[in-house]
PDB file of C-alpha atoms in Angstrom:
ATOM      1  CA  UNK A  29     -39.098  -7.582  37.855  1.00 41.00           C
ATOM      2  CA  UNK A  30     -42.316  -5.905  38.930  1.00 43.00           C
ATOM      3  CA  UNK A  31     -40.827  -5.567  42.420  1.00 47.00           C
ATOM      4  CA  UNK A  32     -37.965  -3.431  41.188  1.00 45.00           C
ATOM      5  CA  UNK A  33     -40.245  -1.202  39.155  1.00 46.00           C
ATOM      6  CA  UNK A  34     -42.948  -0.511  41.725  1.00 47.00           C
ATOM      7  CA  UNK A  35     -40.964   1.709  44.135  1.00 47.00           C
ATOM      8  CA  UNK A  36     -40.046   4.193  41.417  1.00 47.00           C
ATOM      9  CA  UNK A  37     -43.618   4.551  40.185  1.00 52.00           C
ATOM     10  CA  UNK A  38     -45.224   7.857  40.929  1.00 51.00           C
ATOM     11  CA  UNK A  39     -41.966   9.425  42.075  1.00 51.00           C
ATOM     12  CA  UNK A  40     -41.043  12.198  39.622  1.00 55.00           C
ATOM     13  CA  UNK A  41     -37.597  12.673  41.174  1.00 52.00           C
ATOM     14  CA  UNK A  42     -34.782  14.295  39.147  1.00 53.00           C
ATOM     15  CA  UNK A  43     -32.556  11.215  39.620  1.00 55.00           C
ATOM     16  CA  UNK A  44     -34.070   8.878  36.922  1.00 55.00           C
ATOM     17  CA  UNK A  45     -32.627  10.818  33.974  1.00 60.00           C
ATOM     18  CA  UNK A  46     -28.861  10.319  34.706  1.00 68.00           C
ATOM     19  CA  UNK A  47     -29.512   6.757  35.847  1.00 70.00           C
ATOM     20  CA  UNK A  48     -31.279   5.978  32.592  1.00 74.00           C
ATOM     21  CA  UNK A  49     -28.376   7.458  30.643  1.00 76.00           C
ATOM     22  CA  UNK A  50     -25.941   5.356  32.645  1.00 77.00           C
ATOM     23  CA  UNK A  51     -28.088   2.299  31.923  1.00 87.00           C
ATOM     24  CA  UNK A  52     -27.989   3.025  28.197  1.00 90.00           C
ATOM     25  CA  UNK A  53     -24.202   3.419  28.284  1.00 91.00           C
ATOM     26  CA  UNK A  54     -23.883   0.222  30.303  1.00 89.00           C
ATOM     27  CA  UNK A  55     -26.139  -1.639  27.918  1.00 88.00           C
ATOM     28  CA  UNK A  56     -24.175  -0.340  24.944  1.00 91.00           C
ATOM     29  CA  UNK A  57     -20.822  -1.313  26.478  1.00 92.00           C
ATOM     30  CA  UNK A  58     -22.145  -4.741  27.385  1.00 90.00           C
ATOM     31  CA  UNK A  59     -23.457  -5.172  23.848  1.00 90.00           C
ATOM     32  CA  UNK A  60     -20.087  -4.245  22.359  1.00 93.00           C
ATOM     33  CA  UNK A  61     -18.280  -6.564  24.763  1.00 93.00           C
ATOM     34  CA  UNK A  62     -20.560  -9.474  23.932  1.00 92.00           C
ATOM     35  CA  UNK A  63     -20.134  -8.814  20.205  1.00 94.00           C
ATOM     36  CA  UNK A  64     -16.354  -8.977  20.578  1.00 96.00           C
ATOM     37  CA  UNK A  65     -16.553 -12.173  22.605  1.00 94.00           C
ATOM     38  CA  UNK A  66     -18.827 -13.703  19.981  1.00 95.00           C
ATOM     39  CA  UNK A  67     -16.572 -12.596  17.124  1.00 96.00           C
ATOM     40  CA  UNK A  68     -13.537 -14.049  18.910  1.00 96.00           C
ATOM     41  CA  UNK A  69     -15.327 -17.341  19.424  1.00 95.00           C
ATOM     42  CA  UNK A  70     -16.357 -17.521  15.757  1.00 95.00           C
ATOM     43  CA  UNK A  71     -12.817 -16.747  14.564  1.00 95.00           C
ATOM     44  CA  UNK A  72     -11.325 -19.405  16.839  1.00 96.00           C
ATOM     45  CA  UNK A  73     -13.911 -21.878  15.648  1.00 96.00           C
ATOM     46  CA  UNK A  74     -13.030 -21.033  12.034  1.00 94.00           C
ATOM     47  CA  UNK A  75      -9.382 -21.869  12.736  1.00 91.00           C
ATOM     48  CA  UNK A  76     -10.513 -25.181  14.192  1.00 93.00           C
ATOM     49  CA  UNK A  77     -12.497 -25.741  10.999  1.00 94.00           C
ATOM     50  CA  UNK A  78      -9.573 -24.863   8.713  1.00 90.00           C
ATOM     51  CA  UNK A  79      -6.855 -26.918  10.363  1.00 88.00           C
ATOM     52  CA  UNK A  80      -8.904 -29.831  11.618  1.00 92.00           C
ATOM     53  CA  UNK A  81     -12.413 -30.312  10.228  1.00 93.00           C
ATOM     54  CA  UNK A  82     -11.376 -29.852   6.564  1.00 93.00           C
ATOM     55  CA  UNK A  83      -8.703 -32.501   7.087  1.00 94.00           C
ATOM     56  CA  UNK A  84     -11.287 -35.031   8.238  1.00 94.00           C
ATOM     57  CA  UNK A  85     -13.298 -34.631   5.027  1.00 93.00           C
ATOM     58  CA  UNK A  86     -10.259 -34.445   2.734  1.00 95.00           C
ATOM     59  CA  UNK A  87      -8.555 -37.438   4.341  1.00 96.00           C
ATOM     60  CA  UNK A  88     -11.650 -39.545   3.729  1.00 96.00           C
ATOM     61  CA  UNK A  89     -11.775 -38.503   0.040  1.00 96.00           C
ATOM     62  CA  UNK A  90      -8.011 -38.950  -0.387  1.00 97.00           C
ATOM     63  CA  UNK A  91      -8.030 -42.393   1.225  1.00 96.00           C
ATOM     64  CA  UNK A  92     -10.796 -43.775  -0.972  1.00 96.00           C
ATOM     65  CA  UNK A  93      -9.196 -42.227  -4.067  1.00 96.00           C
ATOM     66  CA  UNK A  94      -5.787 -43.722  -3.217  1.00 96.00           C
ATOM     67  CA  UNK A  95      -7.206 -47.147  -2.421  1.00 95.00           C
ATOM     68  CA  UNK A  96      -9.096 -47.214  -5.728  1.00 94.00           C
ATOM     69  CA  UNK A  97      -6.044 -46.049  -7.642  1.00 94.00           C
ATOM     70  CA  UNK A  98      -3.646 -48.565  -6.098  1.00 92.00           C
ATOM     71  CA  UNK A  99      -6.229 -51.310  -6.647  1.00 92.00           C
ATOM     72  CA  UNK A 100      -6.453 -50.229 -10.294  1.00 92.00           C
ATOM     73  CA  UNK A 101      -2.653 -50.262 -10.605  1.00 92.00           C
ATOM     74  CA  UNK A 102      -2.356 -53.750  -9.140  1.00 88.00           C
ATOM     75  CA  UNK A 103      -5.476 -55.402 -10.471  1.00 84.00           C
ATOM     76  CA  UNK A 104      -5.498 -57.139 -13.815  1.00 75.00           C
ATOM     77  CA  UNK A 105      -7.513 -54.449 -15.566  1.00 77.00           C
ATOM     78  CA  UNK A 106      -6.421 -53.756 -19.153  1.00 83.00           C
ATOM     79  CA  UNK A 107      -3.504 -51.325 -19.186  1.00 83.00           C
ATOM     80  CA  UNK A 108      -5.299 -49.386 -21.920  1.00 82.00           C
ATOM     81  CA  UNK A 109      -8.085 -48.418 -19.477  1.00 84.00           C
ATOM     82  CA  UNK A 110      -5.753 -46.387 -17.279  1.00 89.00           C
ATOM     83  CA  UNK A 111      -6.371 -42.636 -17.759  1.00 90.00           C
ATOM     84  CA  UNK A 112      -2.659 -41.753 -17.945  1.00 92.00           C
ATOM     85  CA  UNK A 113      -1.968 -44.525 -20.467  1.00 90.00           C
ATOM     86  CA  UNK A 114      -4.959 -43.404 -22.522  1.00 89.00           C
ATOM     87  CA  UNK A 115      -3.714 -39.810 -22.453  1.00 91.00           C
ATOM     88  CA  UNK A 116      -0.208 -40.923 -23.453  1.00 89.00           C
ATOM     89  CA  UNK A 117      -1.275 -43.153 -26.310  1.00 86.00           C
ATOM     90  CA  UNK A 118      -4.421 -41.395 -27.461  1.00 83.00           C
ATOM     91  CA  UNK A 119      -7.659 -43.197 -28.237  1.00 79.00           C
ATOM     92  CA  UNK A 120      -7.778 -46.139 -30.697  1.00 78.00           C
ATOM     93  CA  UNK A 121      -9.317 -43.865 -33.345  1.00 80.00           C
ATOM     94  CA  UNK A 122      -6.293 -41.588 -33.102  1.00 77.00           C
ATOM     95  CA  UNK A 123      -8.073 -38.828 -31.165  1.00 83.00           C
ATOM     96  CA  UNK A 124      -6.448 -37.087 -28.189  1.00 86.00           C
ATOM     97  CA  UNK A 125      -7.757 -38.231 -24.823  1.00 91.00           C
ATOM     98  CA  UNK A 126      -8.367 -35.615 -22.120  1.00 92.00           C
ATOM     99  CA  UNK A 127      -8.333 -36.985 -18.577  1.00 94.00           C
ATOM    100  CA  UNK A 128     -11.547 -35.898 -16.804  1.00 94.00           C
ATOM    101  CA  UNK A 129     -10.841 -33.532 -13.899  1.00 95.00           C
ATOM    102  CA  UNK A 130     -11.141 -35.140 -10.486  1.00 94.00           C
ATOM    103  CA  UNK A 131      -9.829 -38.500 -11.752  1.00 94.00           C
ATOM    104  CA  UNK A 132      -6.981 -40.088  -9.811  1.00 95.00           C
ATOM    105  CA  UNK A 133      -3.945 -40.326 -12.104  1.00 96.00           C
ATOM    106  CA  UNK A 134      -0.884 -41.149  -9.994  1.00 97.00           C
ATOM    107  CA  UNK A 135       0.378 -41.668  -6.453  1.00 97.00           C
ATOM    108  CA  UNK A 136       3.058 -39.354  -5.099  1.00 97.00           C
ATOM    109  CA  UNK A 137       5.504 -40.629  -2.460  1.00 97.00           C
ATOM    110  CA  UNK A 138       7.874 -38.275  -0.635  1.00 97.00           C
ATOM    111  CA  UNK A 139      10.176 -40.307   1.676  1.00 97.00           C
ATOM    112  CA  UNK A 140      11.347 -37.094   3.429  1.00 96.00           C
ATOM    113  CA  UNK A 141       7.791 -36.718   4.806  1.00 96.00           C
ATOM    114  CA  UNK A 142       7.762 -40.226   6.268  1.00 95.00           C
ATOM    115  CA  UNK A 143       7.467 -43.765   4.956  1.00 92.00           C
ATOM    116  CA  UNK A 144       3.658 -43.605   5.064  1.00 93.00           C
ATOM    117  CA  UNK A 145       3.470 -40.479   2.901  1.00 96.00           C
ATOM    118  CA  UNK A 146       1.506 -41.502  -0.203  1.00 96.00           C
ATOM    119  CA  UNK A 147      -0.932 -39.121  -1.877  1.00 97.00           C
ATOM    120  CA  UNK A 148      -3.175 -39.823  -4.818  1.00 97.00           C
ATOM    121  CA  UNK A 149      -2.799 -37.024  -7.367  1.00 97.00           C
ATOM    122  CA  UNK A 150      -5.990 -35.955  -9.146  1.00 97.00           C
ATOM    123  CA  UNK A 151      -6.361 -34.309 -12.530  1.00 97.00           C
ATOM    124  CA  UNK A 152      -7.229 -30.613 -12.198  1.00 96.00           C
ATOM    125  CA  UNK A 153      -6.565 -27.819  -9.714  1.00 95.00           C
ATOM    126  CA  UNK A 154     -10.067 -26.507  -8.894  1.00 92.00           C
ATOM    127  CA  UNK A 155     -11.117 -26.216  -5.240  1.00 90.00           C
ATOM    128  CA  UNK A 156     -13.094 -29.417  -5.630  1.00 92.00           C
ATOM    129  CA  UNK A 157     -10.131 -31.346  -7.092  1.00 94.00           C
ATOM    130  CA  UNK A 158      -7.697 -30.041  -4.480  1.00 95.00           C
ATOM    131  CA  UNK A 159     -10.008 -31.009  -1.629  1.00 94.00           C
ATOM    132  CA  UNK A 160      -9.319 -34.643  -2.629  1.00 96.00           C
ATOM    133  CA  UNK A 161      -5.551 -34.341  -2.818  1.00 96.00           C
ATOM    134  CA  UNK A 162      -2.714 -32.733  -4.802  1.00 97.00           C
ATOM    135  CA  UNK A 163      -3.934 -31.744  -8.271  1.00 97.00           C
ATOM    136  CA  UNK A 164      -2.188 -31.951 -11.647  1.00 97.00           C
ATOM    137  CA  UNK A 165      -2.306 -28.672 -13.593  1.00 97.00           C
ATOM    138  CA  UNK A 166      -4.262 -29.544 -16.733  1.00 94.00           C
ATOM    139  CA  UNK A 167      -2.176 -28.812 -19.797  1.00 92.00           C
ATOM    140  CA  UNK A 168       1.146 -29.520 -18.106  1.00 95.00           C
ATOM    141  CA  UNK A 169       2.990 -32.714 -19.002  1.00 96.00           C
ATOM    142  CA  UNK A 170       2.153 -36.202 -17.753  1.00 96.00           C
ATOM    143  CA  UNK A 171       4.452 -37.981 -15.257  1.00 96.00           C
ATOM    144  CA  UNK A 172       7.906 -38.754 -16.652  1.00 95.00           C
ATOM    145  CA  UNK A 173       7.500 -36.734 -19.845  1.00 95.00           C
ATOM    146  CA  UNK A 174      10.050 -34.151 -20.979  1.00 96.00           C
ATOM    147  CA  UNK A 175       8.664 -30.806 -19.876  1.00 96.00           C
ATOM    148  CA  UNK A 176       6.964 -30.229 -16.550  1.00 97.00           C
ATOM    149  CA  UNK A 177       4.643 -32.453 -14.502  1.00 97.00           C
ATOM    150  CA  UNK A 178       3.150 -29.707 -12.292  1.00 97.00           C
ATOM    151  CA  UNK A 179       1.073 -30.332  -9.166  1.00 97.00           C
ATOM    152  CA  UNK A 180      -0.637 -27.982  -6.687  1.00 96.00           C
ATOM    153  CA  UNK A 181      -1.456 -28.980  -3.108  1.00 95.00           C
ATOM    154  CA  UNK A 182      -2.829 -27.449   0.087  1.00 94.00           C
ATOM    155  CA  UNK A 183      -0.379 -26.320   2.756  1.00 92.00           C
ATOM    156  CA  UNK A 184      -2.825 -25.996   5.681  1.00 90.00           C
ATOM    157  CA  UNK A 185      -6.075 -27.922   5.961  1.00 91.00           C
ATOM    158  CA  UNK A 186      -7.824 -29.947   3.218  1.00 93.00           C
ATOM    159  CA  UNK A 187      -5.550 -32.893   3.958  1.00 93.00           C
ATOM    160  CA  UNK A 188      -2.533 -30.528   3.900  1.00 94.00           C
ATOM    161  CA  UNK A 189      -0.462 -32.732   1.527  1.00 96.00           C
ATOM    162  CA  UNK A 190       2.197 -30.022   1.051  1.00 96.00           C
ATOM    163  CA  UNK A 191       2.375 -28.816   4.681  1.00 94.00           C
ATOM    164  CA  UNK A 192       6.095 -29.603   4.954  1.00 95.00           C
ATOM    165  CA  UNK A 193       7.206 -28.628   1.466  1.00 96.00           C
ATOM    166  CA  UNK A 194       9.703 -26.207   3.046  1.00 96.00           C
ATOM    167  CA  UNK A 195      11.580 -29.160   4.578  1.00 96.00           C
ATOM    168  CA  UNK A 196      12.601 -30.700   1.247  1.00 97.00           C
ATOM    169  CA  UNK A 197      16.335 -30.609   0.509  1.00 97.00           C
ATOM    170  CA  UNK A 198      18.250 -30.895  -2.769  1.00 97.00           C
ATOM    171  CA  UNK A 199      18.451 -34.510  -3.911  1.00 96.00           C
ATOM    172  CA  UNK A 200      15.357 -35.614  -1.975  1.00 97.00           C
ATOM    173  CA  UNK A 201      13.315 -38.191  -3.876  1.00 97.00           C
ATOM    174  CA  UNK A 202       9.842 -37.461  -5.198  1.00 98.00           C
ATOM    175  CA  UNK A 203       8.479 -40.787  -6.395  1.00 97.00           C
ATOM    176  CA  UNK A 204       5.503 -40.908  -8.764  1.00 97.00           C
ATOM    177  CA  UNK A 205       3.668 -44.178  -9.350  1.00 96.00           C
ATOM    178  CA  UNK A 206       1.521 -44.746 -12.421  1.00 95.00           C
ATOM    179  CA  UNK A 207      -0.084 -47.897 -13.789  1.00 93.00           C
ATOM    180  CA  UNK A 208       2.948 -48.815 -15.864  1.00 93.00           C
ATOM    181  CA  UNK A 209       5.920 -47.017 -14.339  1.00 95.00           C
ATOM    182  CA  UNK A 210       7.666 -45.635 -11.266  1.00 97.00           C
ATOM    183  CA  UNK A 211       9.175 -42.226 -11.919  1.00 97.00           C
ATOM    184  CA  UNK A 212      11.828 -41.126  -9.439  1.00 97.00           C
ATOM    185  CA  UNK A 213      12.475 -37.383  -9.426  1.00 98.00           C
ATOM    186  CA  UNK A 214      15.025 -35.654  -7.228  1.00 97.00           C
ATOM    187  CA  UNK A 215      14.724 -32.110  -5.932  1.00 97.00           C
ATOM    188  CA  UNK A 216      17.022 -29.681  -7.787  1.00 97.00           C
ATOM    189  CA  UNK A 217      19.687 -27.531  -6.129  1.00 96.00           C
ATOM    190  CA  UNK A 218      23.094 -28.527  -4.842  1.00 95.00           C
ATOM    191  CA  UNK A 219      22.926 -31.624  -2.565  1.00 95.00           C
ATOM    192  CA  UNK A 220      26.495 -31.037  -1.331  1.00 95.00           C
ATOM    193  CA  UNK A 221      25.803 -27.595   0.123  1.00 96.00           C
ATOM    194  CA  UNK A 222      22.025 -28.143   0.576  1.00 95.00           C
ATOM    195  CA  UNK A 223      21.546 -24.958  -1.402  1.00 96.00           C
ATOM    196  CA  UNK A 224      18.116 -25.004  -3.028  1.00 96.00           C
ATOM    197  CA  UNK A 225      18.711 -21.851  -5.063  1.00 95.00           C
ATOM    198  CA  UNK A 226      21.442 -23.385  -7.248  1.00 95.00           C
ATOM    199  CA  UNK A 227      20.109 -23.592 -10.822  1.00 95.00           C
ATOM    200  CA  UNK A 228      20.397 -26.538 -13.193  1.00 94.00           C
ATOM    201  CA  UNK A 229      21.314 -26.531 -16.920  1.00 92.00           C
ATOM    202  CA  UNK A 230      17.918 -25.111 -17.867  1.00 92.00           C
ATOM    203  CA  UNK A 231      18.205 -22.419 -15.178  1.00 94.00           C
ATOM    204  CA  UNK A 232      15.697 -24.031 -12.793  1.00 96.00           C
ATOM    205  CA  UNK A 233      16.326 -23.847  -9.017  1.00 96.00           C
ATOM    206  CA  UNK A 234      15.270 -26.440  -6.426  1.00 96.00           C
ATOM    207  CA  UNK A 235      13.003 -24.012  -4.624  1.00 97.00           C
ATOM    208  CA  UNK A 236      11.656 -20.556  -5.340  1.00 96.00           C
ATOM    209  CA  UNK A 237       9.106 -18.225  -3.759  1.00 96.00           C
ATOM    210  CA  UNK A 238       7.044 -16.417  -6.377  1.00 96.00           C
ATOM    211  CA  UNK A 239       3.978 -14.227  -6.640  1.00 94.00           C
ATOM    212  CA  UNK A 240       0.637 -16.031  -7.159  1.00 93.00           C
ATOM    213  CA  UNK A 241       0.397 -14.576 -10.660  1.00 93.00           C
ATOM    214  CA  UNK A 242       3.700 -16.116 -11.778  1.00 94.00           C
ATOM    215  CA  UNK A 243       2.273 -18.978 -13.823  1.00 93.00           C
ATOM    216  CA  UNK A 244       5.574 -19.445 -15.679  1.00 94.00           C
ATOM    217  CA  UNK A 245       6.797 -21.832 -12.941  1.00 96.00           C
ATOM    218  CA  UNK A 246       4.557 -24.560 -14.385  1.00 96.00           C
ATOM    219  CA  UNK A 247       5.792 -24.020 -17.961  1.00 95.00           C
ATOM    220  CA  UNK A 248       7.640 -26.883 -19.718  1.00 96.00           C
ATOM    221  CA  UNK A 249      10.819 -24.957 -18.865  1.00 96.00           C
ATOM    222  CA  UNK A 250       9.918 -23.193 -15.576  1.00 95.00           C
ATOM    223  CA  UNK A 251      10.452 -19.445 -15.720  1.00 93.00           C
ATOM    224  CA  UNK A 252      10.702 -19.382 -19.502  1.00 92.00           C
ATOM    225  CA  UNK A 253       7.753 -18.384 -21.625  1.00 89.00           C
ATOM    226  CA  UNK A 254       7.239 -19.651 -25.167  1.00 87.00           C
ATOM    227  CA  UNK A 255       9.364 -22.791 -24.826  1.00 91.00           C
ATOM    228  CA  UNK A 256       7.136 -25.724 -25.834  1.00 92.00           C
ATOM    229  CA  UNK A 257       7.584 -29.135 -24.213  1.00 92.00           C
ATOM    230  CA  UNK A 258       9.283 -30.592 -27.307  1.00 91.00           C
ATOM    231  CA  UNK A 259      11.996 -27.912 -27.049  1.00 92.00           C
ATOM    232  CA  UNK A 260      12.648 -28.636 -23.356  1.00 93.00           C
ATOM    233  CA  UNK A 261      15.557 -30.895 -22.456  1.00 94.00           C
ATOM    234  CA  UNK A 262      14.600 -32.159 -18.986  1.00 95.00           C
ATOM    235  CA  UNK A 263      11.671 -34.057 -17.515  1.00 97.00           C
ATOM    236  CA  UNK A 264      10.764 -31.974 -14.455  1.00 97.00           C
ATOM    237  CA  UNK A 265       8.251 -32.161 -11.622  1.00 98.00           C
ATOM    238  CA  UNK A 266       6.950 -28.953 -10.013  1.00 97.00           C
ATOM    239  CA  UNK A 267       5.045 -28.728  -6.724  1.00 97.00           C
ATOM    240  CA  UNK A 268       3.205 -25.504  -5.827  1.00 96.00           C
ATOM    241  CA  UNK A 269       1.612 -24.507  -2.534  1.00 95.00           C
ATOM    242  CA  UNK A 270       0.785 -21.341  -0.600  1.00 92.00           C
ATOM    243  CA  UNK A 271       3.443 -19.427   1.281  1.00 89.00           C
ATOM    244  CA  UNK A 272       3.883 -18.503   4.062  1.00 90.00           C
ATOM    245  CA  UNK A 273       1.689 -20.955   5.970  1.00 87.00           C
ATOM    246  CA  UNK A 274      -1.865 -19.655   6.569  1.00 84.00           C
ATOM    247  CA  UNK A 275      -1.340 -17.033   3.870  1.00 85.00           C
ATOM    248  CA  UNK A 276      -2.018 -16.652   0.177  1.00 86.00           C
ATOM    249  CA  UNK A 277       0.359 -13.767  -0.445  1.00 90.00           C
ATOM    250  CA  UNK A 278       3.012 -15.899  -2.182  1.00 93.00           C
ATOM    251  CA  UNK A 279       3.603 -19.384  -3.566  1.00 95.00           C
ATOM    252  CA  UNK A 280       6.326 -21.851  -2.633  1.00 96.00           C
ATOM    253  CA  UNK A 281       7.555 -23.761  -5.666  1.00 97.00           C
ATOM    254  CA  UNK A 282       9.668 -26.933  -5.588  1.00 97.00           C
ATOM    255  CA  UNK A 283      11.276 -28.234  -8.786  1.00 97.00           C
ATOM    256  CA  UNK A 284      12.713 -31.721  -9.274  1.00 97.00           C
ATOM    257  CA  UNK A 285      14.243 -33.519 -12.229  1.00 97.00           C
ATOM    258  CA  UNK A 286      13.586 -37.094 -13.353  1.00 97.00           C
ATOM    259  CA  UNK A 287      16.522 -39.156 -12.145  1.00 96.00           C
ATOM    260  CA  UNK A 288      15.389 -42.651 -13.074  1.00 96.00           C
ATOM    261  CA  UNK A 289      12.460 -44.645 -14.399  1.00 97.00           C
ATOM    262  CA  UNK A 290      11.502 -48.157 -13.308  1.00 95.00           C
ATOM    263  CA  UNK A 291       8.864 -50.344 -14.928  1.00 94.00           C
ATOM    264  CA  UNK A 292       6.105 -51.321 -12.489  1.00 92.00           C
ATOM    265  CA  UNK A 293       6.298 -54.961 -11.462  1.00 88.00           C
ATOM    266  CA  UNK A 294       3.540 -56.383  -9.277  1.00 86.00           C
ATOM    267  CA  UNK A 295       3.617 -54.949  -5.776  1.00 87.00           C
ATOM    268  CA  UNK A 296       7.390 -54.326  -5.752  1.00 91.00           C
ATOM    269  CA  UNK A 297       8.492 -50.822  -4.742  1.00 94.00           C
ATOM    270  CA  UNK A 298      11.440 -48.801  -6.054  1.00 95.00           C
ATOM    271  CA  UNK A 299      14.423 -48.747  -3.711  1.00 94.00           C
ATOM    272  CA  UNK A 300      13.868 -45.081  -2.763  1.00 95.00           C
ATOM    273  CA  UNK A 301      10.876 -46.268  -0.685  1.00 95.00           C
ATOM    274  CA  UNK A 302      11.125 -48.352   2.475  1.00 91.00           C
ATOM    275  CA  UNK A 303      11.284 -52.064   1.557  1.00 90.00           C
ATOM    276  CA  UNK A 304      11.867 -51.216  -2.096  1.00 89.00           C
ATOM    277  CA  UNK A 305      13.813 -53.562  -4.356  1.00 88.00           C
ATOM    278  CA  UNK A 306      13.343 -52.236  -7.870  1.00 86.00           C
TER     279      UNK A 306
ATOM    280  CA  UNK B   5     -28.426 -10.941  24.573  1.00 80.00           C
ATOM    281  CA  UNK B   6     -26.615 -13.607  26.595  1.00 86.00           C
ATOM    282  CA  UNK B   7     -28.179 -12.223  29.779  1.00 86.00           C
ATOM    283  CA  UNK B   8     -31.595 -12.365  28.169  1.00 89.00           C
ATOM    284  CA  UNK B   9     -31.048 -16.022  27.144  1.00 91.00           C
ATOM    285  CA  UNK B  10     -29.753 -16.909  30.604  1.00 91.00           C
ATOM    286  CA  UNK B  11     -32.836 -15.316  32.257  1.00 91.00           C
ATOM    287  CA  UNK B  12     -35.187 -17.242  29.988  1.00 91.00           C
ATOM    288  CA  UNK B  13     -33.643 -20.681  30.527  1.00 91.00           C
ATOM    289  CA  UNK B  14     -35.868 -22.747  32.811  1.00 90.00           C
ATOM    290  CA  UNK B  15     -34.810 -24.962  35.696  1.00 89.00           C
ATOM    291  CA  UNK B  16     -32.115 -24.893  38.400  1.00 93.00           C
ATOM    292  CA  UNK B  17     -28.500 -23.829  37.836  1.00 93.00           C
ATOM    293  CA  UNK B  18     -27.205 -27.256  36.795  1.00 94.00           C
ATOM    294  CA  UNK B  19     -29.946 -27.657  34.220  1.00 94.00           C
ATOM    295  CA  UNK B  20     -29.341 -24.150  32.897  1.00 94.00           C
ATOM    296  CA  UNK B  21     -25.611 -24.840  32.522  1.00 95.00           C
ATOM    297  CA  UNK B  22     -26.410 -28.012  30.607  1.00 95.00           C
ATOM    298  CA  UNK B  23     -28.738 -26.078  28.304  1.00 95.00           C
ATOM    299  CA  UNK B  24     -26.058 -23.442  27.702  1.00 94.00           C
ATOM    300  CA  UNK B  25     -23.617 -26.188  26.771  1.00 96.00           C
ATOM    301  CA  UNK B  26     -26.195 -27.640  24.403  1.00 96.00           C
ATOM    302  CA  UNK B  27     -26.838 -24.266  22.765  1.00 95.00           C
ATOM    303  CA  UNK B  28     -23.122 -23.542  22.294  1.00 95.00           C
ATOM    304  CA  UNK B  29     -22.632 -27.000  20.773  1.00 96.00           C
ATOM    305  CA  UNK B  30     -25.537 -26.515  18.380  1.00 97.00           C
ATOM    306  CA  UNK B  31     -24.306 -23.100  17.236  1.00 95.00           C
ATOM    307  CA  UNK B  32     -20.759 -24.500  16.801  1.00 95.00           C
ATOM    308  CA  UNK B  33     -21.968 -27.414  14.703  1.00 95.00           C
ATOM    309  CA  UNK B  34     -24.029 -25.143  12.451  1.00 96.00           C
ATOM    310  CA  UNK B  35     -20.986 -22.896  11.989  1.00 95.00           C
ATOM    311  CA  UNK B  36     -18.547 -25.776  11.369  1.00 94.00           C
ATOM    312  CA  UNK B  37     -20.639 -27.831   8.987  1.00 93.00           C
ATOM    313  CA  UNK B  38     -22.922 -25.322   7.264  1.00 94.00           C
ATOM    314  CA  UNK B  39     -21.643 -21.763   7.487  1.00 95.00           C
ATOM    315  CA  UNK B  40     -17.856 -22.239   7.184  1.00 93.00           C
ATOM    316  CA  UNK B  41     -17.966 -24.669   4.220  1.00 91.00           C
ATOM    317  CA  UNK B  42     -20.090 -22.061   2.421  1.00 92.00           C
ATOM    318  CA  UNK B  43     -17.960 -19.073   3.410  1.00 90.00           C
ATOM    319  CA  UNK B  44     -14.535 -20.616   2.874  1.00 87.00           C
ATOM    320  CA  UNK B  45     -14.347 -20.741  -0.955  1.00 84.00           C
ATOM    321  CA  UNK B  46     -15.193 -17.030  -0.959  1.00 83.00           C
ATOM    322  CA  UNK B  47     -12.201 -16.128   1.200  1.00 80.00           C
ATOM    323  CA  UNK B  48      -8.857 -15.243  -0.386  1.00 72.00           C
ATOM    324  CA  UNK B  49      -6.490 -17.405   1.650  1.00 68.00           C
ATOM    325  CA  UNK B  50      -5.608 -21.063   1.169  1.00 71.00           C
ATOM    326  CA  UNK B  51      -5.143 -20.615  -2.562  1.00 80.00           C
ATOM    327  CA  UNK B  52      -2.258 -22.798  -3.670  1.00 83.00           C
ATOM    328  CA  UNK B  53      -2.163 -22.564  -7.463  1.00 87.00           C
ATOM    329  CA  UNK B  54      -0.346 -20.131  -9.708  1.00 87.00           C
ATOM    330  CA  UNK B  55      -2.247 -18.444 -12.500  1.00 80.00           C
ATOM    331  CA  UNK B  56      -2.223 -15.309 -14.574  1.00 52.00           C
TER     332      UNK B  56
END
C-alpha cells in the first residue's frame, strides 16, 4: 500500500482531482452492487427458512403432539380425561370446560393427500398453536357437532398441513379421529361434475376464496351471520388457509359435511382409510 | 466491505477461501435461527386465519 502512495507524494499535478472523483464514483457503485448482492442473498435465505427450516421445527412439534394424542386415544386412560370429551360433557360440577389453547384435540386424516397424511389438530389459531399443526378456531363447534368444526392451517412452511388444499374434490373424505369417535366428513360440491362451487341445502359450497376479513365462513352456518349452532341443520367441517400460495391476500376455504360417524374401537380404522374395517 | 474483509484474511488462497466459507456459514446460521424467527411474525404473509 505504501508503495502505491509514494510515487504521487510531492507531485501537485492537476490529474489527482478527476481520478479521485472517479474513485469515489467507483467506490459508490461497488458499494451499491455489494448491497444488492447482500440483499439478494438474504432474501433467498429467507425463502429457504420459510419453506424448509420452519418445516423442520413444526414437523418435530407435530410429530410429538400426534404421538401423544394417538397414545392417549389408545391407552386405557379414563375417557373423561380427554379434553374433547370434557368439553362435550362439561365438568362434574356442571361448569363449562374450556380446552386450553395448544392442546391436541383430534387427528385429521385426508386420504386425498396420501395414506400417511395424519395431522394432530390443536386448540387455538395463534401463531404458536399453528406452528404445531392445524388449529381449531376457539368458539366454533367440536368435531361431529351440528354447526361448524373450523380449522386453520399453514399452506407454505410451518409443516404446511394445508399445502394441497386446492387439490380436494367434491366427495373427498376428511376423517377426524377423537378419543371416542371417528367422524367422516365429505367435501361439499357436486361429485358427479367435480364442481366445488355447487351449494348444499344450507347454501354452503365445497370451496370458496374469500377476503381475510370474511370471518363468516367459520360461522355455524358458513356465510350466514346470526344463525346460532342450535339453529343450524348440518354438522360441517371448514378448513381455512392462505391463498394464493406464498401470499396472504386471500383465504381458501374448504367446507365438508358429516357423512357418517363410527365409534372408536381399539386400533381399528374406518374404511375410508387404508386398511380400514369400521 | 467484502474487499476489505478479503484483504484482512490471513494465510494463502486456500485458507482464505475456507475462512470465507466459514464466515458465510456463520452469517447464514445467525440469520436462519435468530433473525428470521424474530422477524417472521412481524411480516404480513403466511397468515391463514379469517377474522374481522
